[in-house]
Short mmCIF file of C-alpha atoms and ligand atoms in Angstrom, two decimals:
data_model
loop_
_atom_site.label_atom_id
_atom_site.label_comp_id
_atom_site.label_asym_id
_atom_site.label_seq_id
_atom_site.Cartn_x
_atom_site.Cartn_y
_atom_site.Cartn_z
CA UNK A 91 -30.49 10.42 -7.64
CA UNK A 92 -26.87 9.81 -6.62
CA UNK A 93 -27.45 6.57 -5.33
CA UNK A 94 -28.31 4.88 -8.40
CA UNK A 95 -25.09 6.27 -10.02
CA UNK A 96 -22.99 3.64 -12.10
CA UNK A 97 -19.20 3.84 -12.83
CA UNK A 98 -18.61 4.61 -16.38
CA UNK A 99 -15.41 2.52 -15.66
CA UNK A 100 -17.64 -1.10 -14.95
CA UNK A 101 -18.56 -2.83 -11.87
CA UNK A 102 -16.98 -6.00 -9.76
CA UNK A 103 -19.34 -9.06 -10.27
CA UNK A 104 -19.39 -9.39 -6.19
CA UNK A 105 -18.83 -8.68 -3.38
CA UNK A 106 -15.48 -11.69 -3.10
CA UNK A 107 -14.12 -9.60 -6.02
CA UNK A 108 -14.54 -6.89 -4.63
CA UNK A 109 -12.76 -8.11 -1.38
CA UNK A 110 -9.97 -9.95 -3.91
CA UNK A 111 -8.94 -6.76 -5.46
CA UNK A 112 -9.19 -4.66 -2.57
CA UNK A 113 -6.88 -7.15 -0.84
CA UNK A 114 -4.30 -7.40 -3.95
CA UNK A 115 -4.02 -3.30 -3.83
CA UNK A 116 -3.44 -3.86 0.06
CA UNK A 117 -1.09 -6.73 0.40
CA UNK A 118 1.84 -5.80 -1.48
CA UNK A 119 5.20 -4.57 -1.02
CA UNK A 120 4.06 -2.65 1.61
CA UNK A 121 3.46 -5.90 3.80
CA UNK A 122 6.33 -7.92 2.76
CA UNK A 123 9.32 -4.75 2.11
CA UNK A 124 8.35 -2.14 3.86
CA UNK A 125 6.73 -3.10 6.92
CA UNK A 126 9.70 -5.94 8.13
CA UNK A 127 12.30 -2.68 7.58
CA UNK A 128 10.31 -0.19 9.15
CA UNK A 129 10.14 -2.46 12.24
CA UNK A 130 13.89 -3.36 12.22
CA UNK A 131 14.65 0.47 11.82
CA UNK A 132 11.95 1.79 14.79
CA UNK A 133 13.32 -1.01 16.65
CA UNK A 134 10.72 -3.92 16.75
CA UNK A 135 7.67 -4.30 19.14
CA UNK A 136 7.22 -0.80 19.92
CA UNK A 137 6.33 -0.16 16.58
CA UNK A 138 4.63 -3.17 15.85
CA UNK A 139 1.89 -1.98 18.36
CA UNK A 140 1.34 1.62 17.77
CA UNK A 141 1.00 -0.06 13.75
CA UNK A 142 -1.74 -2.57 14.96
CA UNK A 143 -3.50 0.26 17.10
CA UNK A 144 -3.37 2.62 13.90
CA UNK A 145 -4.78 -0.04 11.66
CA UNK A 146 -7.89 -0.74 13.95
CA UNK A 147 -8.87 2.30 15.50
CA UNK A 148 -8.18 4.73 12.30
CA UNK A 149 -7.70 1.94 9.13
CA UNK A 150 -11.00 0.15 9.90
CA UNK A 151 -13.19 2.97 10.04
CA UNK A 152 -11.24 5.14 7.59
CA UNK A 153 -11.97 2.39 4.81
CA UNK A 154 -15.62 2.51 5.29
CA UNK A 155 -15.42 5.98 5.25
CA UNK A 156 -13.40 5.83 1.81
CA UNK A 157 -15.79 2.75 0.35
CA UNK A 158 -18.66 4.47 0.91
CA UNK A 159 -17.89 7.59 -0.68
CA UNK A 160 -16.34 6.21 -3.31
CA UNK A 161 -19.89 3.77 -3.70
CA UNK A 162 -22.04 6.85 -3.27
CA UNK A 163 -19.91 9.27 -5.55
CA UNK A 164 -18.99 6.30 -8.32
CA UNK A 165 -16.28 8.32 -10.31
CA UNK A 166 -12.45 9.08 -10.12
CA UNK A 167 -11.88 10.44 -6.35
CA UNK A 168 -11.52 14.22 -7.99
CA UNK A 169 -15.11 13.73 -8.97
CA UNK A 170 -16.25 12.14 -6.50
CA UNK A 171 -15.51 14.46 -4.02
CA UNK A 172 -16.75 17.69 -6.09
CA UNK A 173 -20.66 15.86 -6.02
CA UNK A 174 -20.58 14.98 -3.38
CA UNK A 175 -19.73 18.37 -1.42
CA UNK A 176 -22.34 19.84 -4.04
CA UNK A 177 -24.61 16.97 -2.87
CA UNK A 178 -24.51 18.49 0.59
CA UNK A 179 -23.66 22.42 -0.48
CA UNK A 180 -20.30 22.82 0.32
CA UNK A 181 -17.27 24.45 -1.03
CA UNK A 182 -16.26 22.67 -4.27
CA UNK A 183 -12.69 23.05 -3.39
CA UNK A 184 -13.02 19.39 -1.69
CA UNK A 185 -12.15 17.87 -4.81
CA UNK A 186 -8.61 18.99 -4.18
CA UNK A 187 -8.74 16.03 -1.72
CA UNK A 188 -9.11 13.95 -4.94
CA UNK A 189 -6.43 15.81 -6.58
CA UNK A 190 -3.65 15.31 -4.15
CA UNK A 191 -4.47 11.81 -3.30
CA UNK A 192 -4.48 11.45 -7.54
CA UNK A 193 -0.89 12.43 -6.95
CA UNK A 194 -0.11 10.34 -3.92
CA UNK A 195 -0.42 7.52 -6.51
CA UNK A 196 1.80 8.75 -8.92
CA UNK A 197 4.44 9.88 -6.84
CA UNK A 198 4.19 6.45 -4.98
CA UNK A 199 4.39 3.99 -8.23
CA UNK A 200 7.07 6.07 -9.26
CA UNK A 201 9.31 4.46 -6.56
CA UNK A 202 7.31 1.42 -5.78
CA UNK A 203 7.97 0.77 -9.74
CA UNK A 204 11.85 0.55 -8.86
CA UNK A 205 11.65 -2.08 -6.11
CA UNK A 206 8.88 -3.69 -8.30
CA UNK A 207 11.86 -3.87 -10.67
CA UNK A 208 14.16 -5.47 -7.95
CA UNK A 209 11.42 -8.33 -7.50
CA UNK A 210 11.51 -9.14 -11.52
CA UNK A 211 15.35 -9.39 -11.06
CA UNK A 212 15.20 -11.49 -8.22
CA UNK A 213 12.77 -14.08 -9.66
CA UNK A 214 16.12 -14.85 -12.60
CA UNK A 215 18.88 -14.81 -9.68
CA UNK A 216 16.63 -16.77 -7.97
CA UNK A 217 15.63 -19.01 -10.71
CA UNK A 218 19.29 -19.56 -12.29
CA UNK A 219 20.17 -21.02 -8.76
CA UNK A 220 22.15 -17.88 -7.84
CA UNK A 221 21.81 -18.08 -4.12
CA UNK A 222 22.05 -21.93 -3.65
CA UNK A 223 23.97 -22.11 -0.64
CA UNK A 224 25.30 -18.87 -0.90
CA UNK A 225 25.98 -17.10 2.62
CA UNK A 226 24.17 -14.16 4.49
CA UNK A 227 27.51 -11.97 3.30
CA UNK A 228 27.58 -13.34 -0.56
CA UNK A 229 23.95 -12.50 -0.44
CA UNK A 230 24.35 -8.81 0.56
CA UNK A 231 27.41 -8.20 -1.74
CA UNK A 232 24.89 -9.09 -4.51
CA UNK A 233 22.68 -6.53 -3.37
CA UNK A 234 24.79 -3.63 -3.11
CA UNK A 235 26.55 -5.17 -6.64
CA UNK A 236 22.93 -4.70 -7.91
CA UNK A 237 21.74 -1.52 -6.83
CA UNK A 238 25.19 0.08 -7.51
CA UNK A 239 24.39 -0.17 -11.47
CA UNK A 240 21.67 2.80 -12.16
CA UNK A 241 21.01 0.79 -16.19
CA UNK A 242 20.49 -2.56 -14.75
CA UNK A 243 17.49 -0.52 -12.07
CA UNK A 244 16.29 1.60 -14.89
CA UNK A 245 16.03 -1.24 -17.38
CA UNK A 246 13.71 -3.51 -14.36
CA UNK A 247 11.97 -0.12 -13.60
CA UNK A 248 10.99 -0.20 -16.60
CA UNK A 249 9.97 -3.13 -17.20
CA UNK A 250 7.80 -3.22 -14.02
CA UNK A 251 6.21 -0.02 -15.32
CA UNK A 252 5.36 -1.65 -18.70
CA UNK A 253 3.49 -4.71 -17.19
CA UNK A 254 2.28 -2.45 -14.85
CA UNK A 255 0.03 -0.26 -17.17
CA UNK A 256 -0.74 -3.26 -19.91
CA UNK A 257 -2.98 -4.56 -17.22
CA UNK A 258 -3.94 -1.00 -16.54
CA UNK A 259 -4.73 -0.11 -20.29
CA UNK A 260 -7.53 -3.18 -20.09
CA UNK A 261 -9.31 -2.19 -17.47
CA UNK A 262 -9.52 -3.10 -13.50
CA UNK A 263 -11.25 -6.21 -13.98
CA UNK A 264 -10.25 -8.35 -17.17
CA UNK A 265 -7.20 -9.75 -15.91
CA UNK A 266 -7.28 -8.58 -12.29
CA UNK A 267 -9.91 -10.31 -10.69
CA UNK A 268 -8.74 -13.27 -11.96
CA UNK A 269 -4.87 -13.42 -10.61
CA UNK A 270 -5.76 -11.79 -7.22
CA UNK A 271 -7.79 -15.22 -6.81
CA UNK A 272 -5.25 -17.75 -6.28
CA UNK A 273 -2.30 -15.63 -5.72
CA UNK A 274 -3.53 -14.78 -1.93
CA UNK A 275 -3.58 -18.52 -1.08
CA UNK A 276 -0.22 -18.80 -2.73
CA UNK A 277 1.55 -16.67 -0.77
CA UNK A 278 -0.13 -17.20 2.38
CA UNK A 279 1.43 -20.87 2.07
CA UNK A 280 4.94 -19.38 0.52
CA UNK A 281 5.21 -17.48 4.02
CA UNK A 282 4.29 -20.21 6.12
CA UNK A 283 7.40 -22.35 4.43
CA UNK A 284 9.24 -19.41 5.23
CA UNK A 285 8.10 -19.26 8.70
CA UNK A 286 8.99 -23.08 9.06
CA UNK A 287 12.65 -22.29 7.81
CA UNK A 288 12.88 -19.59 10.54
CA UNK A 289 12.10 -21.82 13.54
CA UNK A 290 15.28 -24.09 12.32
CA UNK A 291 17.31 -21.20 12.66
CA UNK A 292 17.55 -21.64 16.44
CA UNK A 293 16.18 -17.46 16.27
CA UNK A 294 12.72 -17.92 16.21
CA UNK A 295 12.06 -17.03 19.76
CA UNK A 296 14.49 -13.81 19.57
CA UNK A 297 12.80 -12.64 16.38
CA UNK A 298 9.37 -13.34 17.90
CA UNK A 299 10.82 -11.60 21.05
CA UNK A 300 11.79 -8.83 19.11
CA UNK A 301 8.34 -8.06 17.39
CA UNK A 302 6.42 -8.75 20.38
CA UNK A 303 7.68 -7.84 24.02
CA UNK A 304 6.60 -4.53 24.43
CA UNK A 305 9.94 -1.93 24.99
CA UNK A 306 7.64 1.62 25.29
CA UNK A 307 11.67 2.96 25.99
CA UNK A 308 12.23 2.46 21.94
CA UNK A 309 8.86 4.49 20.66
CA UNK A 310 9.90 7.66 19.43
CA UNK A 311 7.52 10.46 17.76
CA UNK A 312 9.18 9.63 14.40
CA UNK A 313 8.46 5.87 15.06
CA UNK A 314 4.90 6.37 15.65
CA UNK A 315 4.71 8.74 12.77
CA UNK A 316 5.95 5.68 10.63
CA UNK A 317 3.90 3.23 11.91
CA UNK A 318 0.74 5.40 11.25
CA UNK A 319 1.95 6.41 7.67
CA UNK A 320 2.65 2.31 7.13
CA UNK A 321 -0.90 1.72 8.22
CA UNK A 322 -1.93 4.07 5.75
CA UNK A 323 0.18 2.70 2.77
CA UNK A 324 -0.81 -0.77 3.73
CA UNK A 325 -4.12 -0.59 3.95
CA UNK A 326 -4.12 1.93 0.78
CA UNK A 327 -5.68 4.86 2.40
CA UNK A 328 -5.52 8.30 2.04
CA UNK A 329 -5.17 8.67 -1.58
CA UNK A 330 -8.95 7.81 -3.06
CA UNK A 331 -7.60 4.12 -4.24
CA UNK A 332 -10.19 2.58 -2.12
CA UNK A 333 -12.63 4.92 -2.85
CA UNK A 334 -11.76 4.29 -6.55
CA UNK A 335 -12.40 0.23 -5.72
CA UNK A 336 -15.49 1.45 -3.79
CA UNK A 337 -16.86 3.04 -6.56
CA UNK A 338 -16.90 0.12 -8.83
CA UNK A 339 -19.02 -1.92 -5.85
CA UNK A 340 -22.57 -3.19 -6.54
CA UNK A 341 -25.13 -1.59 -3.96
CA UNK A 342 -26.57 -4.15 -0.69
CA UNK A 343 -22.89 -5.36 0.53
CA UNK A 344 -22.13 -4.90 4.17
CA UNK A 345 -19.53 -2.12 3.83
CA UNK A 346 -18.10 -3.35 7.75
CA UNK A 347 -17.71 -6.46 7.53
CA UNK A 348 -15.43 -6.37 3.79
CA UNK A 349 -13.07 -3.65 5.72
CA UNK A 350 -12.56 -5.61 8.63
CA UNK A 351 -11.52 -9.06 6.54
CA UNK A 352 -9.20 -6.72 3.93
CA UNK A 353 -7.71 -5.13 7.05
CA UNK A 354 -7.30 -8.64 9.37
CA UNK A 355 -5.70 -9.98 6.23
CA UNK A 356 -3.57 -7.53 5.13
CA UNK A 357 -1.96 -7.31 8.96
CA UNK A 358 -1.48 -11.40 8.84
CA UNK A 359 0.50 -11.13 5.67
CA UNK A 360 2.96 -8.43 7.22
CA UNK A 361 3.18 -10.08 10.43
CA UNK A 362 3.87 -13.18 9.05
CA UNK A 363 6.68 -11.33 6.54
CA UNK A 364 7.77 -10.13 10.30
CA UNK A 365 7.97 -13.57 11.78
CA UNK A 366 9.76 -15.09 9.03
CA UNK A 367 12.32 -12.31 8.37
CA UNK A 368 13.35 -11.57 11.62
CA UNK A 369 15.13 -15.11 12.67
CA UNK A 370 16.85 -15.24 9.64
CA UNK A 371 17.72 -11.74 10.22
CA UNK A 372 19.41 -12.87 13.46
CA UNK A 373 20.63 -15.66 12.31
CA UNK A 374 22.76 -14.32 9.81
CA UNK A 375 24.22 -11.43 11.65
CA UNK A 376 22.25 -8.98 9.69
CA UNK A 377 21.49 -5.59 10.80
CA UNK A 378 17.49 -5.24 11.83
CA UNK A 379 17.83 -1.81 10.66
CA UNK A 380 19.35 -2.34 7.14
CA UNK A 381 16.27 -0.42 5.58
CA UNK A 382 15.02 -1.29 2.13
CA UNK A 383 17.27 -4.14 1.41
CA UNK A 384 16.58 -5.99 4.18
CA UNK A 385 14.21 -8.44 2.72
CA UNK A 386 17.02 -8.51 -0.56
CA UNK A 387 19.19 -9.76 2.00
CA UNK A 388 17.99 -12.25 3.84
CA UNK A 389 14.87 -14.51 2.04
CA UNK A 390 17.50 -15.18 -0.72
CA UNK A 391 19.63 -16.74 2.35
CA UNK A 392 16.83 -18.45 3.75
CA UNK A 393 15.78 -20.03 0.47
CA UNK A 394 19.42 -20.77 -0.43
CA UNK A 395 19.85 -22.85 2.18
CA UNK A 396 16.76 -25.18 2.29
CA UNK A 397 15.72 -28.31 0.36
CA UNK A 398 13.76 -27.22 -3.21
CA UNK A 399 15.13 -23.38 -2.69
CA UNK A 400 15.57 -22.48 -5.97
CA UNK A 401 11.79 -23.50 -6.88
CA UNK A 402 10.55 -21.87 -4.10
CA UNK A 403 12.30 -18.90 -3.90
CA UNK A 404 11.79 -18.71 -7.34
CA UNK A 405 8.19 -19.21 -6.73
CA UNK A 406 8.28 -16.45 -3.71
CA UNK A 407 9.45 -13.50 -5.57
CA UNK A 408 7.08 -14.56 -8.48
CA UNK A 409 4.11 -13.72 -5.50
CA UNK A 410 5.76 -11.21 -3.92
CA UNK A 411 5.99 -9.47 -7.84
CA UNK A 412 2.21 -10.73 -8.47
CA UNK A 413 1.36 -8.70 -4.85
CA UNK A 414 3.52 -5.72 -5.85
CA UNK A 415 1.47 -5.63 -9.66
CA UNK A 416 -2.00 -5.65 -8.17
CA UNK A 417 -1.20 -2.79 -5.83
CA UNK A 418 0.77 -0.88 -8.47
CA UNK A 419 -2.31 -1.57 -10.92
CA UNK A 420 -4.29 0.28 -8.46
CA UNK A 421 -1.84 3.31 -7.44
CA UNK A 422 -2.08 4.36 -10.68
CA UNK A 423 -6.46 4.17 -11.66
CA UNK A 424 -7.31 7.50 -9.87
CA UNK A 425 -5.06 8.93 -12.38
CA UNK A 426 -6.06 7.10 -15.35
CA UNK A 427 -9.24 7.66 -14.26
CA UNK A 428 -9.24 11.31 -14.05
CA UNK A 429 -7.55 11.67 -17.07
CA UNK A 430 -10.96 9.84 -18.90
CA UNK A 431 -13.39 11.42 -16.77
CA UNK A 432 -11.79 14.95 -17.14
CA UNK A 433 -10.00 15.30 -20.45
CA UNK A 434 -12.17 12.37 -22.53
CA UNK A 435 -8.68 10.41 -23.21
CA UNK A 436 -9.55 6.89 -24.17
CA UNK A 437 -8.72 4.04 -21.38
CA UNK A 438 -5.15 3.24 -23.24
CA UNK A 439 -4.30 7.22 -24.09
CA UNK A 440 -4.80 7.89 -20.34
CA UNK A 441 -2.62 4.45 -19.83
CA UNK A 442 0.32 5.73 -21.44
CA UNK A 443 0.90 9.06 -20.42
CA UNK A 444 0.06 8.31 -16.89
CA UNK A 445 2.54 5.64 -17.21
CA UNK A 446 5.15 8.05 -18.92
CA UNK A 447 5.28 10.70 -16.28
CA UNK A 448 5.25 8.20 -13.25
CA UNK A 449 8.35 5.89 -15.08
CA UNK A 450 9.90 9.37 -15.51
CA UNK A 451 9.16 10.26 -11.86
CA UNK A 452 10.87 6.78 -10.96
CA UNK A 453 14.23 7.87 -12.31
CA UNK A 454 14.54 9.65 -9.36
CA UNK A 455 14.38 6.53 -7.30
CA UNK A 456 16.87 4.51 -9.33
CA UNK A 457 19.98 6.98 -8.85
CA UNK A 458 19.15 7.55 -5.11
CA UNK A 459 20.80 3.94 -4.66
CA UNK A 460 23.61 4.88 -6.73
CA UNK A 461 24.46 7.90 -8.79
CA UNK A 462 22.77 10.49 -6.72
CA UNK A 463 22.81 8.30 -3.24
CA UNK A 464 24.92 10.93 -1.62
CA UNK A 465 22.85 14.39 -2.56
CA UNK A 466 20.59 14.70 0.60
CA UNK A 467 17.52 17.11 1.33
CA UNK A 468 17.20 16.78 5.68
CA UNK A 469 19.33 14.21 5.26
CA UNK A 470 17.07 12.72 3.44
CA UNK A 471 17.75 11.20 -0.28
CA UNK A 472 15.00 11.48 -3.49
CA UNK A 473 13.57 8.01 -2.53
CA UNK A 474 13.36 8.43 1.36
CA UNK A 475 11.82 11.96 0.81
CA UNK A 476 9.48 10.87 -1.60
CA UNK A 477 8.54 8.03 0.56
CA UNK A 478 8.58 10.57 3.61
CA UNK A 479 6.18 13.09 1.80
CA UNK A 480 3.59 10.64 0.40
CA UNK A 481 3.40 7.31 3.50
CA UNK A 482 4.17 10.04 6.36
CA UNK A 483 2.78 13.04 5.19
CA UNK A 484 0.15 13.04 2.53
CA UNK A 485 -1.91 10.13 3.15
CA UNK A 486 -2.26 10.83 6.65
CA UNK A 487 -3.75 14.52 5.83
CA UNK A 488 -5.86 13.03 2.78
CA UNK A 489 -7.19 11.10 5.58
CA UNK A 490 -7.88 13.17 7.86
CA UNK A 491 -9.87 15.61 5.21
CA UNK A 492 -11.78 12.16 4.39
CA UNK A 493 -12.90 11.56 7.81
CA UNK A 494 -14.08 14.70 8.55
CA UNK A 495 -15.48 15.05 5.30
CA UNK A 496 -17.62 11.61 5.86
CA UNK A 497 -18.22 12.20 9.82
CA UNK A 498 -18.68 15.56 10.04
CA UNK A 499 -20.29 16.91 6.47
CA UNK A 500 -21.98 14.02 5.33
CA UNK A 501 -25.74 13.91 6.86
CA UNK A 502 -26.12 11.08 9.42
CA UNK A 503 -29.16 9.52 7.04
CA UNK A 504 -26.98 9.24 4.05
CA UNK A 505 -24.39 7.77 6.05
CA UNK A 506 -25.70 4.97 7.72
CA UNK A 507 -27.69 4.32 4.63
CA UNK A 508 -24.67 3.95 3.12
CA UNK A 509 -23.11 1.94 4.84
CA UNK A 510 -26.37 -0.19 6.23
CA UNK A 511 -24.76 -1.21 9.23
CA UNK A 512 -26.86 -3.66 11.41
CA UNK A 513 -27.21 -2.18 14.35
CA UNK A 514 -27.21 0.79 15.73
CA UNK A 515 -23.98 0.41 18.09
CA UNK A 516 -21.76 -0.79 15.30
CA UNK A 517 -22.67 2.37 13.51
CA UNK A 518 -22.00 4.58 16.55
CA UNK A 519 -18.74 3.02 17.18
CA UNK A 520 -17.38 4.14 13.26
CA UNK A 521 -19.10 7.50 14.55
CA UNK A 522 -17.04 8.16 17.13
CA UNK A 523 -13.85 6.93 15.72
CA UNK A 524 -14.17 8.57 12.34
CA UNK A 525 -15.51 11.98 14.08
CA UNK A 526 -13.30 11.99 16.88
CA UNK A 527 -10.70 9.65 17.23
CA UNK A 528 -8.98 9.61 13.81
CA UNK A 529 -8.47 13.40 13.07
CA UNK A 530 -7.36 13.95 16.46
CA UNK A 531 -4.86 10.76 16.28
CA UNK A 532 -3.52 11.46 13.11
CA UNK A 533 -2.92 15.26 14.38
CA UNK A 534 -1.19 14.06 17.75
CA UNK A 535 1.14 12.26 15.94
CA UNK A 536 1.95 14.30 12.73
CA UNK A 537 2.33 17.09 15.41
CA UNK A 538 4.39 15.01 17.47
CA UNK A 539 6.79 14.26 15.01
CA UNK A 540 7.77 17.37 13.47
CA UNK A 541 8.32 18.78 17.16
CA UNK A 542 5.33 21.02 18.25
CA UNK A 543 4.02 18.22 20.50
N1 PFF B 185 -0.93 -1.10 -0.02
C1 PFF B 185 0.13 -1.32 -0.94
C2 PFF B 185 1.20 -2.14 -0.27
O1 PFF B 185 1.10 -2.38 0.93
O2 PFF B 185 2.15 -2.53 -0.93
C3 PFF B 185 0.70 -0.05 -1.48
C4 PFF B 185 -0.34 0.93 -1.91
C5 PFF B 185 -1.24 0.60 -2.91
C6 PFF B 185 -0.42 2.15 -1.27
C7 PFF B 185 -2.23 1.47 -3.26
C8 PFF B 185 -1.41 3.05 -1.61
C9 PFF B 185 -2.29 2.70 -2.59
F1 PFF B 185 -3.23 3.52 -2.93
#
């Protein structure tokens, strides 16, 4: 029987480490880098609330959908889905759902490796006491003094990629479970420090202002586009990494109720980046819209300038890499997973050439901030069309195959065994919004952006 399938890769010892490790591969760099420039660049609250809409009405019920197949299927997503379509006699080709979400992983690590890399640096300017007082301009000359050098990013790529797939090598949970455990905490209280140094900035109300007061005039098709495809990427869906962490969960735990906390906690940690980042932002004269080095730019000021900065900055991009490493960890498993289930490689094997191709992959990223920062494809360079492709583009459609795969094909008795929901309304509710209202969102808006709405 399916049900009583095991993961040949282990098992989480409950259902907290299950939560823990779901929430390290969420809150990442995603929450902390990506969302705070996303919002400055689709101008501020308009995003913000087509992102919180996305994240409860199709991130919710799109990680139960992706827990409980991964649960029922317990194997790397490419596997998972080919049973599991046999399970129910359909067309085997579902598994390619597996395949390209396999390669959403890659593709992503390969960049998020490189601004891994920047947080390693950081942690020494930081920690030699290189922005102690140093102004909001100083700051950003650093930046562009940094990127500029393609060896210096290749070297912290790289080294980001090898403590990347050591933990990888050993397996999800030795290691894992354990830093995920007191790192949340940590950097729940890092931000709030940060958050107390932007109300002295006398911008706290005009960054709050900025997230908050809804300004429907500044939503465009490509902003809501972006805020779905950061849902996705924040909450890790789309690409079978949940469904991976899913598959490693012990039977009898409330599938509901451990999406809901991952997903309430994963939006406080970017909202909070949000609150903290924008004052400072303003403060400083910075540009909202600087893209990826926004957050480069400005914490470095905001540390620089308060009492104890250089321990806790230090101590901030120490988190923020510890938040980056969990969620890197788990970009890469459906690979390394395949590669064991499908080709027999042993657990390190499968490591290192995973590893290989995706550092490889991540040159890319390094000389679009310097070397090749100028060759454009839509006006579009390597890193912002790799980012395009995978946040925008793929894990949106892996999601949408996933939701119809679980609402639709799925019988209705497997599901809500699955997913043992209480009562019967809670269960209709997922129904409804995996059946109906996620396909047809995510459609609206792809559709929307690229012009044919
Ligand atoms: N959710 C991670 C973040 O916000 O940084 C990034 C990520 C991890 C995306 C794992 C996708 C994934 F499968």
């Amino acid at each position: 029987m399916t049900t009583e399938r095991q993961s040949i890769h282990g098992q989480w010892s409950s259902r907290w480490t299950f939560i823990l490790a779901a929430t390290g591969a969420a809150v990442g760099l995603g929450n902390i880098w990506k969302f705070p420039y996303l919002t400055g660049e689709h101008g501020g609250s308009a995003f913000v609330l087509v992102y919180i809409l996305c994240v409860a009405a199709l991130g919710i019920p799109m990680m139960m959908a992706e827990v409980m197949l991964g649960r029922r299927g317990r194997e790397t997503p490419v596997n998972t889905m080919r049973h599991l379509a046999k399970e129910i006699h359909t067309s085997p080709h579902w598994q390619l759902v597996g395949w390209a979400g396999t390669v959403a992983g890659v593709l992503i690590l390969s960049y998020y490796s490189v601004i891994g890399g920047w947080t390693l640096a950081y942690i020494l300017y930081s920690g030699v006491g290189t922005f102690s007082g140093a102004s909001g301009e100083a700051v950003s000359n650093l930046f562009g003094k940094f990127v500029g050098n393609p060896i210096g990013l290749l070297a912290w790529h790289t080294a980001f990629m090898i403590i990347t797939m050591f933990v990888v090598a050993r397996g999800v949970k030795s290691g894992l479970e354990k830093a995920v455990q007191w790192l949340m905490p940590a950097l729940f209280v890092l931000l709030l420090v940060l958050v107390g140094y932007a109300m002295t900035t006398g911008f706290f109300l005009k960054g709050l202002a900025f997230l908050f007061t809804p300004d429907f005039s500044r939503l465009s098709g490509s902003g809501m586009l972006a805020a779905m495809g950061q849902a996705f990427f924040s909450l890790s869906l789309g690409m079978g990494t949940i469904m991976i962490y899913g598959s490693y969960l012990p039977k009898g735990i409330s599938i509901a109720q451990t999406s809901v906390s991952i997903a309430v906690v994963d939006t406080l940690v970017a909202l909070m980046a949000g609150i903290a980042i924008f004052p400072i932002v303003f403060a400083n004269g910075l540009e909202p819209g600087a893209g990826p080095s926004l957050i480069f730019e400005t914490i470095p000021v905001a540390f620089g300038n308060m009492a104890g900065g250089t321990l806790f900055g230090t101590l901030f991009f120490v988190l923020l890499l510890i938040a980056a490493w969990t969620s890197s960890i788990s970009l890469i498993e459906p690979a390394v997973t395949l590669l064991i289930e499908k080709y027999g490689m042993t657990r390190l094997h499968a490591a290192f050439w995973s590893g290989l191709i995706t550092w490889a992959l991540g040159l890319g990223t390094v000389f679009s901030f310097n070397i090749w920062s100028e060759s454009t494809l839509f006006g579009l360079n390597f890193f912002e069309l790799l980012d395009y492709l995978t946040s925008n583009l793929m894990l949106p459609l892996g999601g949408i195959f996933i939701a119809v795969f679980a609402g639709w094909l799925m019988t209705k008795e497997t599901s809500k065994s699955e997913l043992s929901m209480k009562g019967e309304v809670g269960y209709k509710i997922w129904q409804i919004l995996i059946r109906y209202v996620a396909p047809v969102a995510v459609l609206i808006v792809l559709c929307n952006a690229i012009g044919l709405l």
